[in-house]
Coordinates of C-alpha atoms and ligand atoms in Angstrom, one line a residue:
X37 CA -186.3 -282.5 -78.2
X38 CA -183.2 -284.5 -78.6
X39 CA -181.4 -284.5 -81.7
X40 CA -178.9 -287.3 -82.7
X41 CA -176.7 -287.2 -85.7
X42 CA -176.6 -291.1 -87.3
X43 CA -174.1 -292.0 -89.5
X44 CA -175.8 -294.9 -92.1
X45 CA -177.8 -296.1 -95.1
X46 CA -181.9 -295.7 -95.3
X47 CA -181.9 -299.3 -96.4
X48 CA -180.6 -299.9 -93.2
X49 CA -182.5 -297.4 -91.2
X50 CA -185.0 -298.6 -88.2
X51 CA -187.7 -295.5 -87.9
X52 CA -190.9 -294.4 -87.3
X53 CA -191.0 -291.7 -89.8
X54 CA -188.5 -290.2 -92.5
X55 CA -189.1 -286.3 -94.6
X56 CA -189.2 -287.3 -98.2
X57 CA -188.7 -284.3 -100.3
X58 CA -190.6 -283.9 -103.5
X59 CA -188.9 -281.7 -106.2
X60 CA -190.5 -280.1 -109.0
X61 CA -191.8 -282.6 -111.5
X62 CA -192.5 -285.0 -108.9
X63 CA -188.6 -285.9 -108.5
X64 CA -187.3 -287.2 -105.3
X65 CA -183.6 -287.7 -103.8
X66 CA -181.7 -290.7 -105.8
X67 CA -181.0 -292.2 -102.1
X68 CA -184.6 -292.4 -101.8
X69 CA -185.3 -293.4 -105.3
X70 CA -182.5 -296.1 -105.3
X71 CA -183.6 -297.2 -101.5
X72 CA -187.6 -297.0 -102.9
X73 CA -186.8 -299.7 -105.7
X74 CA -185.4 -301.9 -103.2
X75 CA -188.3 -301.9 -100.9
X76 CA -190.9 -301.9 -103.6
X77 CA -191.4 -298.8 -105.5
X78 CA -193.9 -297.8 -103.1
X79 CA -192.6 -293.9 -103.2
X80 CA -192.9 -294.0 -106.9
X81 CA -196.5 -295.9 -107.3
X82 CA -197.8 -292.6 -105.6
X83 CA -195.8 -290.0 -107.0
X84 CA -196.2 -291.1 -110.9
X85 CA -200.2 -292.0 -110.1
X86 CA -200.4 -288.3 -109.9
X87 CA -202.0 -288.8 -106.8
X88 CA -199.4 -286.5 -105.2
X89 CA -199.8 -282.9 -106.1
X90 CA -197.4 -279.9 -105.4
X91 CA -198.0 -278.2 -102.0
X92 CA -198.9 -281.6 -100.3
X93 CA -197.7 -283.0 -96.8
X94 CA -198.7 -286.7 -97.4
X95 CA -197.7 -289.8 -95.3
X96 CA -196.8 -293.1 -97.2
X97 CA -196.8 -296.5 -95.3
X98 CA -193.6 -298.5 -96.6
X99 CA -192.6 -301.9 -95.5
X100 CA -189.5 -302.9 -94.1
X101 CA -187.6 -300.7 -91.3
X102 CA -188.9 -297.4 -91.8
X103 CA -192.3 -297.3 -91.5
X104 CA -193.5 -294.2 -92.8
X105 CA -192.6 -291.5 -96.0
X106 CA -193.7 -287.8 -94.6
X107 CA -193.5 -286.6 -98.6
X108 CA -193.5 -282.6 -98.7
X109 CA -193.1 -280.2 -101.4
X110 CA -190.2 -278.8 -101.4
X111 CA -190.0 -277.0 -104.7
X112 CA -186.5 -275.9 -106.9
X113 CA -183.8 -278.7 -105.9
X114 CA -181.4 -276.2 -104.8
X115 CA -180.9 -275.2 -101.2
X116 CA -182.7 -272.3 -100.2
X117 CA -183.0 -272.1 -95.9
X118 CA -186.2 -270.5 -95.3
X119 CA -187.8 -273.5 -98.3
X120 CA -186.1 -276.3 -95.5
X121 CA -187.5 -274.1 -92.5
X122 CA -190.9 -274.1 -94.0
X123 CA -190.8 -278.2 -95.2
X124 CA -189.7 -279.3 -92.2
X125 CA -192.5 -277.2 -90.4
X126 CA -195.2 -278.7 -92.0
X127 CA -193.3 -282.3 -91.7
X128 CA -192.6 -281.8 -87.8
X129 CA -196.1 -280.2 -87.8
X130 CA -197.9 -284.0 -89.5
X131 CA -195.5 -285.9 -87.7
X132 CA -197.3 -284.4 -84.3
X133 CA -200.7 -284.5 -86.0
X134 CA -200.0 -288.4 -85.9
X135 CA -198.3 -288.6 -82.1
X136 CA -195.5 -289.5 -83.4
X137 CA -192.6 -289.2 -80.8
X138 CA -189.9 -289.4 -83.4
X139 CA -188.8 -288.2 -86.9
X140 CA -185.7 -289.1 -89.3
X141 CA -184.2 -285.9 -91.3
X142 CA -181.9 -287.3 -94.3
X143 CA -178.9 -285.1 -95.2
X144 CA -178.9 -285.1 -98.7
X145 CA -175.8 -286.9 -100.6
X146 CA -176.4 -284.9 -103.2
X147 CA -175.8 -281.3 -101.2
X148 CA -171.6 -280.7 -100.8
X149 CA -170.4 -282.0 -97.8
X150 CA -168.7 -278.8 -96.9
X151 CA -171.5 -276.9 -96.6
X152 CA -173.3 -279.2 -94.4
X153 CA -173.8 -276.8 -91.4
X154 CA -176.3 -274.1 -92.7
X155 CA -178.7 -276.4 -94.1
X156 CA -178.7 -278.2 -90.8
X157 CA -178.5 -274.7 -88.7
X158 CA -182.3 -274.5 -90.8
X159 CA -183.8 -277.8 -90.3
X160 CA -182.6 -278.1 -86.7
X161 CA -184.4 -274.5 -86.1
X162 CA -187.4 -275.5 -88.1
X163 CA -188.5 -278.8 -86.3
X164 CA -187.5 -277.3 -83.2
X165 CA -189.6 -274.1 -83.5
X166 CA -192.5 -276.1 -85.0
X167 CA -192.3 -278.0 -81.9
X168 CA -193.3 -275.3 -79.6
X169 CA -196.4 -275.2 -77.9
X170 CA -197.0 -273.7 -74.6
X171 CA -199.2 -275.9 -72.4
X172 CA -198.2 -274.8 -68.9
X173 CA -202.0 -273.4 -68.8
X174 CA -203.9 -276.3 -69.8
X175 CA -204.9 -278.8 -67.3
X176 CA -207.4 -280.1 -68.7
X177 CA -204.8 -282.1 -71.8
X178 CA -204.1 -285.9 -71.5
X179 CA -200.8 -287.1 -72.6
X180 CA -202.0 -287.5 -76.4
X181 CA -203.3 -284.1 -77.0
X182 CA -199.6 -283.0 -74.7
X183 CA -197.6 -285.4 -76.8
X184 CA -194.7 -284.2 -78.9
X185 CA -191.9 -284.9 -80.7
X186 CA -188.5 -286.5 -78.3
X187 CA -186.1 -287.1 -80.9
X188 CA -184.7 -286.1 -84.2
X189 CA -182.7 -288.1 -86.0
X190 CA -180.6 -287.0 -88.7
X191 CA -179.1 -289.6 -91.1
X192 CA -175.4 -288.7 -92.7
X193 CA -173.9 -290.7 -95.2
X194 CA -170.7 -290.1 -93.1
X195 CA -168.7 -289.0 -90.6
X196 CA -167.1 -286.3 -92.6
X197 CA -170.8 -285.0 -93.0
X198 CA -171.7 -286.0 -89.5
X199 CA -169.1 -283.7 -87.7
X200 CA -170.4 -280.8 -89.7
X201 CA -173.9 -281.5 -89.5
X202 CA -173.2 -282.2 -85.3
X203 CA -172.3 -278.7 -85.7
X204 CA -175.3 -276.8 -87.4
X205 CA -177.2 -278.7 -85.2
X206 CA -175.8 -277.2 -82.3
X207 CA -175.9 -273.8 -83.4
X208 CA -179.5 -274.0 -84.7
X209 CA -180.9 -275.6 -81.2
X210 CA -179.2 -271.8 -80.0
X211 CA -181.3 -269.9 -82.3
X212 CA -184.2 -271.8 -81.9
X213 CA -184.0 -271.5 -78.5
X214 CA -183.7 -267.9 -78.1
X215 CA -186.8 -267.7 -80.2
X216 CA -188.7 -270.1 -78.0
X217 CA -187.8 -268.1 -74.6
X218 CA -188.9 -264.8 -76.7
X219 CA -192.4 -267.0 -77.2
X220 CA -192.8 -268.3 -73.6
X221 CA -191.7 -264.4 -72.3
X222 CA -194.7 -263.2 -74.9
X223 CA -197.0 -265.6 -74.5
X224 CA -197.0 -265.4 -70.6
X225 CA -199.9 -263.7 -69.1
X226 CA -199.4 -260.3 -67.1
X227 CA -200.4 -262.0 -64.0
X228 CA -197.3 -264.0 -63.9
X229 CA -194.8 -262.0 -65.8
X230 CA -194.1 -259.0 -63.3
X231 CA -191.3 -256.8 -63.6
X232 CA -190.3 -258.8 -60.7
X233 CA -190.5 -261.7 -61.8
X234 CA -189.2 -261.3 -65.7
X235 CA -186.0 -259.9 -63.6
X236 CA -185.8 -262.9 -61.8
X237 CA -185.8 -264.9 -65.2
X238 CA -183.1 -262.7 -66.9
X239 CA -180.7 -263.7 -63.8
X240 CA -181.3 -267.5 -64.1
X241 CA -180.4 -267.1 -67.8
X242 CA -177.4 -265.1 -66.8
X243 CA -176.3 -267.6 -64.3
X244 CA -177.3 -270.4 -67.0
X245 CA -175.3 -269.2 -70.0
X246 CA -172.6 -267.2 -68.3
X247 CA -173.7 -263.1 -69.0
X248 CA -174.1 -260.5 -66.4
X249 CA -177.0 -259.0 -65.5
X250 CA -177.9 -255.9 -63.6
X251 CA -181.0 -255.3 -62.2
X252 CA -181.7 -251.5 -61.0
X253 CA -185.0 -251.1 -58.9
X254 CA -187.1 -248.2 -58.9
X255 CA -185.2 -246.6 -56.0
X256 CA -182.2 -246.6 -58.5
X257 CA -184.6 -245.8 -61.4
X258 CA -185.7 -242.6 -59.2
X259 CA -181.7 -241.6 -58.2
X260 CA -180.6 -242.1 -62.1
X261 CA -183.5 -239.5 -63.1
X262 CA -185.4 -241.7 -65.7
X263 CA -188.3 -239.6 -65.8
X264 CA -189.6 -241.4 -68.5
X265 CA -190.1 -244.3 -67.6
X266 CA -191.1 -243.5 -64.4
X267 CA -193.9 -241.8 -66.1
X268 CA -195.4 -245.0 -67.6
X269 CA -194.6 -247.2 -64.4
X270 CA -196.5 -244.4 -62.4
X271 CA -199.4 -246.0 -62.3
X272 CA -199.2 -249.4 -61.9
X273 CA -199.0 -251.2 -58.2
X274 CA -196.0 -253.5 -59.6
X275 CA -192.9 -251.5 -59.9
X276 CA -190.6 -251.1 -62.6
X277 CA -187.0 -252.6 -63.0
X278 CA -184.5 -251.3 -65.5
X279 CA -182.1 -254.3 -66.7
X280 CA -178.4 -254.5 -68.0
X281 CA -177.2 -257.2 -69.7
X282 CA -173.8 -257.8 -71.0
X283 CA -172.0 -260.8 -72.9
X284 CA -168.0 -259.8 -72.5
X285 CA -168.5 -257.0 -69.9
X286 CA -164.5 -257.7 -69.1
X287 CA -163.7 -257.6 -72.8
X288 CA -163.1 -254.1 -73.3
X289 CA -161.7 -254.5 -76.5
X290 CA -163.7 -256.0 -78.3
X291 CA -166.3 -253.9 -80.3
X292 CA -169.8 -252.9 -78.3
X293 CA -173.2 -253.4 -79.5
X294 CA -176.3 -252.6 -77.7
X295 CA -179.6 -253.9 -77.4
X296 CA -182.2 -252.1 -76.2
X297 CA -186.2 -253.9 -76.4
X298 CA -189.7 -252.8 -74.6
X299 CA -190.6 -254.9 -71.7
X300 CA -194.3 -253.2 -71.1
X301 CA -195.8 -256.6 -69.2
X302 CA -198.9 -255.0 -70.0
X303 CA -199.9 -252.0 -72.2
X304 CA -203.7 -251.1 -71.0
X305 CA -203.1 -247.5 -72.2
X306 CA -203.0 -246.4 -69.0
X307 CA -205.6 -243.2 -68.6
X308 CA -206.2 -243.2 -72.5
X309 CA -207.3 -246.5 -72.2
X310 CA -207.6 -248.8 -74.8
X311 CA -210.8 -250.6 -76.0
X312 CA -211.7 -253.8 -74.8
X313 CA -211.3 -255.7 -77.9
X314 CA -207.9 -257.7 -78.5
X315 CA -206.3 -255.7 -75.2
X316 CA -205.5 -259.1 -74.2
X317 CA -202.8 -259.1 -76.6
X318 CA -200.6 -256.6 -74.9
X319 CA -199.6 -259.0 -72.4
X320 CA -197.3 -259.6 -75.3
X321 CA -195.9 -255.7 -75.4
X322 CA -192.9 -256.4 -73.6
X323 CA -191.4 -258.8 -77.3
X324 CA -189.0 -256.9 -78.1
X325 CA -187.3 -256.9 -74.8
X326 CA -187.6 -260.8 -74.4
X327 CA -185.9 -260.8 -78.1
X328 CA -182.8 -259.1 -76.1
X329 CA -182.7 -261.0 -73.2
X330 CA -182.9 -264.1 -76.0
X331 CA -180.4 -262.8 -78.0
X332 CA -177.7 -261.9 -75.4
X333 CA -177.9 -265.0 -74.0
X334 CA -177.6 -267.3 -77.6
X335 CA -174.5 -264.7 -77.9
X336 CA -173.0 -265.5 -74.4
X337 CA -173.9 -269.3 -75.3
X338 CA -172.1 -269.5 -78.9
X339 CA -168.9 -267.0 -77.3
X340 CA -169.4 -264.6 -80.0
X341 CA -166.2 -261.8 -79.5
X342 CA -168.3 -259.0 -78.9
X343 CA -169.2 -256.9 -75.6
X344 CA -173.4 -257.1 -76.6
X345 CA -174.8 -255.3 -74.2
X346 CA -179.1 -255.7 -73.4
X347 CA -181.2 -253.0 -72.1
X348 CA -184.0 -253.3 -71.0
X349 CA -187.3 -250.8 -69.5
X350 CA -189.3 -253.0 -67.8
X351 CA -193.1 -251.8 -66.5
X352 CA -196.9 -252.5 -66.4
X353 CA -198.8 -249.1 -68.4
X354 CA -202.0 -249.1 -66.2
X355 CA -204.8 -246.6 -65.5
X356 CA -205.1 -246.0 -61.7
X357 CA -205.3 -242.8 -59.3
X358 CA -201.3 -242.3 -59.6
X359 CA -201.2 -242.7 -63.0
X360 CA -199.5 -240.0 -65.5
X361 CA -202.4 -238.1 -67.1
X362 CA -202.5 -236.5 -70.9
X363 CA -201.1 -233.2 -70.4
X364 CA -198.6 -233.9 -67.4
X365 CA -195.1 -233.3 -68.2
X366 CA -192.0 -235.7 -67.6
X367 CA -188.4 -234.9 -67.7
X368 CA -186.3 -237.8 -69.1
X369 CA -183.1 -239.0 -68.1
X370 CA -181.1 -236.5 -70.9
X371 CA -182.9 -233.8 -69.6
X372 CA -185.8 -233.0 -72.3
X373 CA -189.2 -232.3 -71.1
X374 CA -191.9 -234.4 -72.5
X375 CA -195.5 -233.3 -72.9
X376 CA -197.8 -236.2 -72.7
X377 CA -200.6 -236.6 -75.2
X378 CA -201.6 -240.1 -74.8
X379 CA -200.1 -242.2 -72.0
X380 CA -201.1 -244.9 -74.8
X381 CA -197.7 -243.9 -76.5
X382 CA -195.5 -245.1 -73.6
X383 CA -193.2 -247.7 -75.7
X384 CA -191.0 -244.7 -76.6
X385 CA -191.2 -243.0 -73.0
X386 CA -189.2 -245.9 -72.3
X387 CA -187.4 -246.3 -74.8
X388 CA -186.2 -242.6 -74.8
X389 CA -184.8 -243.4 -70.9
X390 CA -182.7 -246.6 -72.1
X391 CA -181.5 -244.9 -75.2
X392 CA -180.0 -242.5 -73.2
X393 CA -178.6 -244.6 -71.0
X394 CA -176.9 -246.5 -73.9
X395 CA -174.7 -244.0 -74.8
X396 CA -172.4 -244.7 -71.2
X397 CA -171.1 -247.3 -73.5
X398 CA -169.6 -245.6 -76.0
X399 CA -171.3 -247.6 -78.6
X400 CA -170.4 -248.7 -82.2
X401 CA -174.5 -249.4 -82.9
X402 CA -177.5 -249.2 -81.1
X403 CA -180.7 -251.0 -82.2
X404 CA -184.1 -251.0 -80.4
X405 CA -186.7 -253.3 -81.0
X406 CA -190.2 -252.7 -79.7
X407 CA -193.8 -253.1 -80.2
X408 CA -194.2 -249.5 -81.0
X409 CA -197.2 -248.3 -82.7
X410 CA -200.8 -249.4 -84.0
X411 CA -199.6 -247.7 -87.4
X412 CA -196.3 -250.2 -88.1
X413 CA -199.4 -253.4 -88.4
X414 CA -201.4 -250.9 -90.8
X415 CA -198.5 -250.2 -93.0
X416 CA -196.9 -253.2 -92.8
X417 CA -199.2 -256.2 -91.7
X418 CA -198.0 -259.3 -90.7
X419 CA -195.5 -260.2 -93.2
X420 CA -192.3 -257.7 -91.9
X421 CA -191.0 -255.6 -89.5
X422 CA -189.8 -251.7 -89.6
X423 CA -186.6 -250.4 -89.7
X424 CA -185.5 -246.9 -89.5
X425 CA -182.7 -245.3 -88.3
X426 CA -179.6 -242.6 -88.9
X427 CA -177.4 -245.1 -90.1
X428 CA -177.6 -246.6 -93.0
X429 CA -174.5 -248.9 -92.7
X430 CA -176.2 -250.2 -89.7
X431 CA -179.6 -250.6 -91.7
X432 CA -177.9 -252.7 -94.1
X433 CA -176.2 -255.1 -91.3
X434 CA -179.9 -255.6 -89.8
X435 CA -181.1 -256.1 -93.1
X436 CA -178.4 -258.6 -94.3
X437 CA -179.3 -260.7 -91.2
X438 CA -183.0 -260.6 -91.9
X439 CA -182.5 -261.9 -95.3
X440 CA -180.5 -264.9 -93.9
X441 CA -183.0 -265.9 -91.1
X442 CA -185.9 -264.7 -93.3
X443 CA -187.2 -262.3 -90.2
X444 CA -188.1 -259.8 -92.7
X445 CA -187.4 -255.7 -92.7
X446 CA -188.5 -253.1 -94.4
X447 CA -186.7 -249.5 -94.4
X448 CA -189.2 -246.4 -93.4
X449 CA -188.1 -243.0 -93.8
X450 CA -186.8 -240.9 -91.0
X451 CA -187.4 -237.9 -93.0
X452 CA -186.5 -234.8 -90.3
X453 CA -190.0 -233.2 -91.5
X454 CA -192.0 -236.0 -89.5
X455 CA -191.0 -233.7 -86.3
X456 CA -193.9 -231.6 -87.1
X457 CA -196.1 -233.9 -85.5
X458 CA -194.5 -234.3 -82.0
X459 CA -193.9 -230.4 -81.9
X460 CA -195.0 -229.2 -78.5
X461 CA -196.0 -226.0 -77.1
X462 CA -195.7 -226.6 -73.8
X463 CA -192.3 -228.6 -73.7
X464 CA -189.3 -230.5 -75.9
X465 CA -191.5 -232.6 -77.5
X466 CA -194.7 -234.7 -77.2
X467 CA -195.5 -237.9 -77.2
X468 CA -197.9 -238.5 -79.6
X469 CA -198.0 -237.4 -83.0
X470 CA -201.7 -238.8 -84.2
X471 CA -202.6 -241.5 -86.6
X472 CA -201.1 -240.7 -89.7
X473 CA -197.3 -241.4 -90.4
X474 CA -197.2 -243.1 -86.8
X475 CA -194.0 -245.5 -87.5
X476 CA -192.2 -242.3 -88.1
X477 CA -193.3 -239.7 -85.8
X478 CA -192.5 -242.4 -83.1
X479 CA -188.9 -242.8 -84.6
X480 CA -188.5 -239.4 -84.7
X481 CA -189.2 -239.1 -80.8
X482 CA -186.4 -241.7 -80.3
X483 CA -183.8 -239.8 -81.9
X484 CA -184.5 -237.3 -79.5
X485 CA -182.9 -239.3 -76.8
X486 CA -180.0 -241.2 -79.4
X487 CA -176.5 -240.4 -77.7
X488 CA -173.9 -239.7 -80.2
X489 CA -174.0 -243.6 -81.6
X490 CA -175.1 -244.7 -85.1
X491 CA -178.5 -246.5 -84.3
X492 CA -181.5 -248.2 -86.0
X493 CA -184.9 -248.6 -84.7
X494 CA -187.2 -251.9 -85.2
X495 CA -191.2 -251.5 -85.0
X496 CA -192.6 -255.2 -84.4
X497 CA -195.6 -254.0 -84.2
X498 CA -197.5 -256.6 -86.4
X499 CA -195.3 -259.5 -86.4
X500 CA -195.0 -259.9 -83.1
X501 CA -198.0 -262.3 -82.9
X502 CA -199.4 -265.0 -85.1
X503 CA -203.1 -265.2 -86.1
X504 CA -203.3 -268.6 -88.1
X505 CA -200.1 -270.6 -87.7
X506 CA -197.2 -270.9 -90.1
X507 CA -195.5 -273.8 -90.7
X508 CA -192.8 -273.5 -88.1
X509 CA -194.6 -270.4 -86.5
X510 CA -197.6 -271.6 -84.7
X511 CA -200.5 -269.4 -83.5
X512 CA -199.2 -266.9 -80.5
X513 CA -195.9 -265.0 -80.0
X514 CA -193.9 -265.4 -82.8
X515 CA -190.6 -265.3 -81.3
X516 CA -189.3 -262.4 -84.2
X517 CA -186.3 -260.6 -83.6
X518 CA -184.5 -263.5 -81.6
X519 CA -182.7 -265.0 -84.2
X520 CA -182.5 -261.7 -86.4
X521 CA -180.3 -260.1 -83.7
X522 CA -178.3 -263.0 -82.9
X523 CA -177.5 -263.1 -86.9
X524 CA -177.0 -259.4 -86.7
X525 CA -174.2 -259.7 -83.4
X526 CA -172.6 -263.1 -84.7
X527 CA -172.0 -261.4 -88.4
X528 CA -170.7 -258.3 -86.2
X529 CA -168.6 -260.7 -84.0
X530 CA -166.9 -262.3 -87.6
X531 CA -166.9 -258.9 -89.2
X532 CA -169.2 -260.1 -92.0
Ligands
LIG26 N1 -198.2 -251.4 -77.7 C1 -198.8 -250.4 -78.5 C2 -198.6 -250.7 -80.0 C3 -199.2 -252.0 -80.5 C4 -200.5 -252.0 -81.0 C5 -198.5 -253.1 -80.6 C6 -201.1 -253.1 -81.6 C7 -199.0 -254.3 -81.1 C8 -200.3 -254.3 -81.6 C9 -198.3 -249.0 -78.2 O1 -197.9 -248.8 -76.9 C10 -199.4 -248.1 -78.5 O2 -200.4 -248.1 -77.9 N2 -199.2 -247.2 -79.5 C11 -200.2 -246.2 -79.8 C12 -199.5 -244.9 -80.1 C13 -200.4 -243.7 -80.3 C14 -201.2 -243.4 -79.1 C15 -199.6 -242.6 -80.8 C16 -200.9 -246.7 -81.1 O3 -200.2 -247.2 -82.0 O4 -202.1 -246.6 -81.2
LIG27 MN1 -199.6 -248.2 -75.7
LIG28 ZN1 -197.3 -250.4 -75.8

C-alpha cells in the first residue's frame, strides 16, 4: 500500500473515501462539522436522527469531491493508540468490503502538532495490518475478491504537521511490516517453509535491510554439540539450521540484546504424536522465531544503536524410524543430560541449545519468544502472552513495550519449587513436567540452559493465531511479538 502525506482542506479534497470519527455523544471533528455545513449537513442529518449508534462502521454518500463518510466509533476524544489501531481496522476493513482501492485518513487539527508522529506511527500500522491477506494459495480468486487497498492518503492541515506525520508514517510501515513477514512466515505451510528454505529467506532480508546473518548447518550443529536440538531434528528427512542474526555486529560498543524465537516448521509431536484435530496449526510453531527475524530486521531498518542479536533453532519435530523416543537421553550444548518424556515438549529442547549459545555474547538481556506449551492458551487464552523470567528489570522493559503496542503480557511465577516437576531420575532434568503448572515447569527447564545474563521468557502459545478476526488482526497468524520486540530494542536503543 502506498501512503501519501497531503497537505490541504477537506473542502477541497478529491476522494473516494474519508474516516469520520464519531465521539461520544455523537460529536464529530469541527473540520468535519464546519466542512459538513458547507456541503449540506449530510454528516449531521444522520448522526442527530439517531440513526447512527455507538459501535457502528457506517458509510455516508456526500456530494461534492469526496464521495463517501466511513463514520466509526471512536469513543473518549482523547488520543489513545490501540482506540486509532482498532478504528482504522474496521474503517480499512469496510473500505475493502466495498473494493475500494483508496482511503483518506484526516489528521486531526485539533490534536498538537508536535505530537503528530505516534498517532500516525498507529493509523499507518492499523490500515496497513488490516490490509493483510495472504492469497498466494488461492487460484481460484478474480481480481475483486483479490482487490485491496493501493493508497492511503493522509490529509495535514500543514506542512509543519506533514513533516511529522511523513515521519510516523515511515516508522509505522516498519512495524507493520515486521508483523506482516511474522504472518506470511506463520501462515506458510510446512511444505514450503523448510529449514532450508526459511534460511534462505532470513539472508534476502539480511541482504535487503543491511543485518548479518549466519546460517550454521547440521554438520556445524553436530561439531558445536547441540544435542538438543539435534534431538528434535532427529527425525525429520529435512535438516535443521541454527541461524544468527545481528544488527551492529561491528559496533562493539554499543549495548547487546538477544533474541532468541522457536522455528519448529512443523510440531507433529514427533513419536508422542499429537491428535489429528487442529495439528494443522503447528505449521505455525516456528512464530516466535519469525517475530526475531522481523524484529531484527525493522531494527537494522530504523538504525536503532544497539548490537540485537537473533537466534534462532530451526527444525521439523516428526515421528519416523530415526526419531528420538520417550526415554532416550540427550546431552545439550552446556553439557546437562536431558531425559525425554514427551518428544511433544521439543520447543524448549531447542530453546535450551540457543540459550546457551547466547551467552558467547556477553549479553545485557536475553528474551525468548516461543510457542511453548498447550498450558500458556488454558491459562491465558487469546487475549495475552506469558512472561517470566529472573529479571524483573527486564520484565518491566517487555512489559512497558507491550503496553505501548497493546501486544499484551502477563507476569507468571518462576517460583524455584516448579522444578519438582522436571526432576529426573535418570538424568539433569526432563523434559516434560505434565499438565498442570505447564507455563512454568517449561520456564523452569529454560533456566537450566540461561548463561549468566538477565533473561525473560515469552509463551505465545495462544496468541499466536487468530480464530475470528479483529479489527486490524484478521483470521490466521497474528503477527504478535513483532512489533513488541521492536518497541522493546528501540526503547533499549534511546535508553527509555
Ligand atoms: N507447540 C506446542 C505448544 C502449542 C500448543 C502451541 C497449542 C500452540 C498451540 C508444544 O511443542 C507442545 O506440544 N507442548 C506440549 C508440552 C507437553 C508435552 C509438556 C503441550 O503443551 O502439550
Ligand atoms: Mn510440541
Ligand atoms: Zn511445539
Amino acid at each position: 500500500m502506498e501512503i501519501n502525506v497531503q497537505v490541504g482542506k477537506l473542502e477541497e479534497l478529491k476522494a473516494e473515501a474519508v474516516y469520520c470519527p464519531v465521539f461520544e455523544g455523537n460529536k464529530i471533528e469541527p473540520d468535519f462539522a464546519a466542512f459538513d455545513k458547507k456541503t449540506g449537513g449530510t454528516l449531521a442529518r444522520v448522526l442527530s436522527t439517531g440513526d447512527y449508534k455507538e459501535g457502528q462502521t457506517t458509510v455516508v454518500y456526500l456530494n461534492g469531491g469526496i464521495k463517501r463518510a466511513i463514520l466509526d466509533w471512536y469513543g473518549k476524544r482523547r488520543f489513545d493508540a490501540e482506540a486509532v489501531r482498532r478504528a482504522i481496522g474496521r474503517v480499512v476493513n469496510k473500505a475493502n468490503e466495498l473494493g475500494l482501492k483508496e482511503l483518506t485518513l484526516v489528521y486531526p487539527k485539533t490534536l498538537p502538532v508536535s505530537q503528530a508522529e505516534e498517532p500516525t506511527v498507529a493509523m499507518v500500522e492499523a490500515a496497513l495490518l488490516a490490509n493483510y491477506k495472504m492469497m498466494e494459495y488461492m487460484t481460484t480468486l478474480d481480481e475483486r475478491q483479490k482487490s485491496r487497498l493501493k493508497h492511503l492518503n493522509i490529509l495535514v492541515a500543514n506542512r509543519a504537521v506533514g513533516q511529522r506525520t511523513e515521519k510516523g508514517a515511515q516508522r509505522g510501515r516498519v512495524a507493520a511490516e515486521a508483523t506482516i513477514l511474522t504472518r506470511d512466515l506463520a501462515n506458510y505451510p510446512s511444505n514450503y517453509l523448510t529449514p532450508t528454505r526459511y534460511a534462505e529467506i532470513a539472508r534476502s532480508e539480511g541482504k535487503k535491510w543491511g543485518f548479518k546473518v549466519q546460517v550454521l548447518t547440521k554438520t556445524e550443529i553436530e561439531k558445536l554439540g547441540m544435542g538438543a536440538l539435534l534431538g528434535v531434528a532427529k527425525g525429520s528427512a529435512e535438516p535443521p539450521v541454527f541461524m544468527i542474526l545481528e544488527h551492529n555486529a561491528e559496533r562493539p560498543r554499543l549495548d547487546t540484546v538477544v533474541l532468541v524465537g522457536k522455528g519448529v516448521t512443523f510440531d507433529t509431536g514427533g513419536i508422542s504424536l499429537k491428535p489429528a484435530d487442529k495439528m494443522d496449526e503447528m505449521k505455525g510453531d516456528m512464530a516466535g522465531s519469525a517475530a526475531v527475524l522481523a524484529a531484527v530486521g525493522a531494527a537494522a531498518r530504523l538504525k536503532l544503536p544497539i548490537h540485537l542479536v537473533g537466534l534462532m533453532p530451526v527444525t521439523e519435530n516428526m515421528p519416523s524410524g530415526t526419531a528420538t523416543k520417550p526415554g532416550d537421553i540427550l546431552k545439550a550444548l552446556n553439557g546437562k543430560t536431558i531425559e525425554i518424556i514427551n518428544t511433544d515438549a521439543e520447543g524448549r529442547l531447542i530453546l535450551a541449545d540457543a540459550l546457551t549459545y547466547a551467552e558467547r555474547f556477553k549479553p545485557k538481556a536475553v528474551v525468548d519468544i516461543a510457542t511453548l506449551t498447550g498450558a500458556c492458551r488454558v491459562a491465558l487464552g487469546d487475549i495475552c502472552a506469558a512472561v517470566l523470567g529472573t529479571d524483573q528489570r527486564v520484565i518491566d522493559r517487555l512489559k512497558k513495550a507491550s503496553t505501548q503496542t497493546a501486544e499484551r503480557l502477563w507476569q507468571m511465577p518462576l517460583y524455584d519449587e516448579y522444578d519438582q516437576l522436571i526432576k529426573s531420575s535418570i538424568a539433569d532434568v526432563k523434559n516434560s513436567g505434565g499438565r498442570y503448572g505447564g507455563v512454568m515447569s517449561a520456564a523452569r527447564f529454560l533456566k537450566k540452559f540461561i548463561g549468566d545474563y538477565p533473561w525473560a521468557h515469552i509463551d505465545i502459545a495462544g496468541v499466536d493465531l487468530e480464530e475470528k478476526g479483529q479489527p486490524y488482526v484478521p483470521k490466521g497468524a497474528t503477527g504478535f511479538g513483532a512489533r513488541l520486540l521492536l518497541q522493546f530494542a528501540e526503547n533499549w536503543a534511546k535508553r527509555s
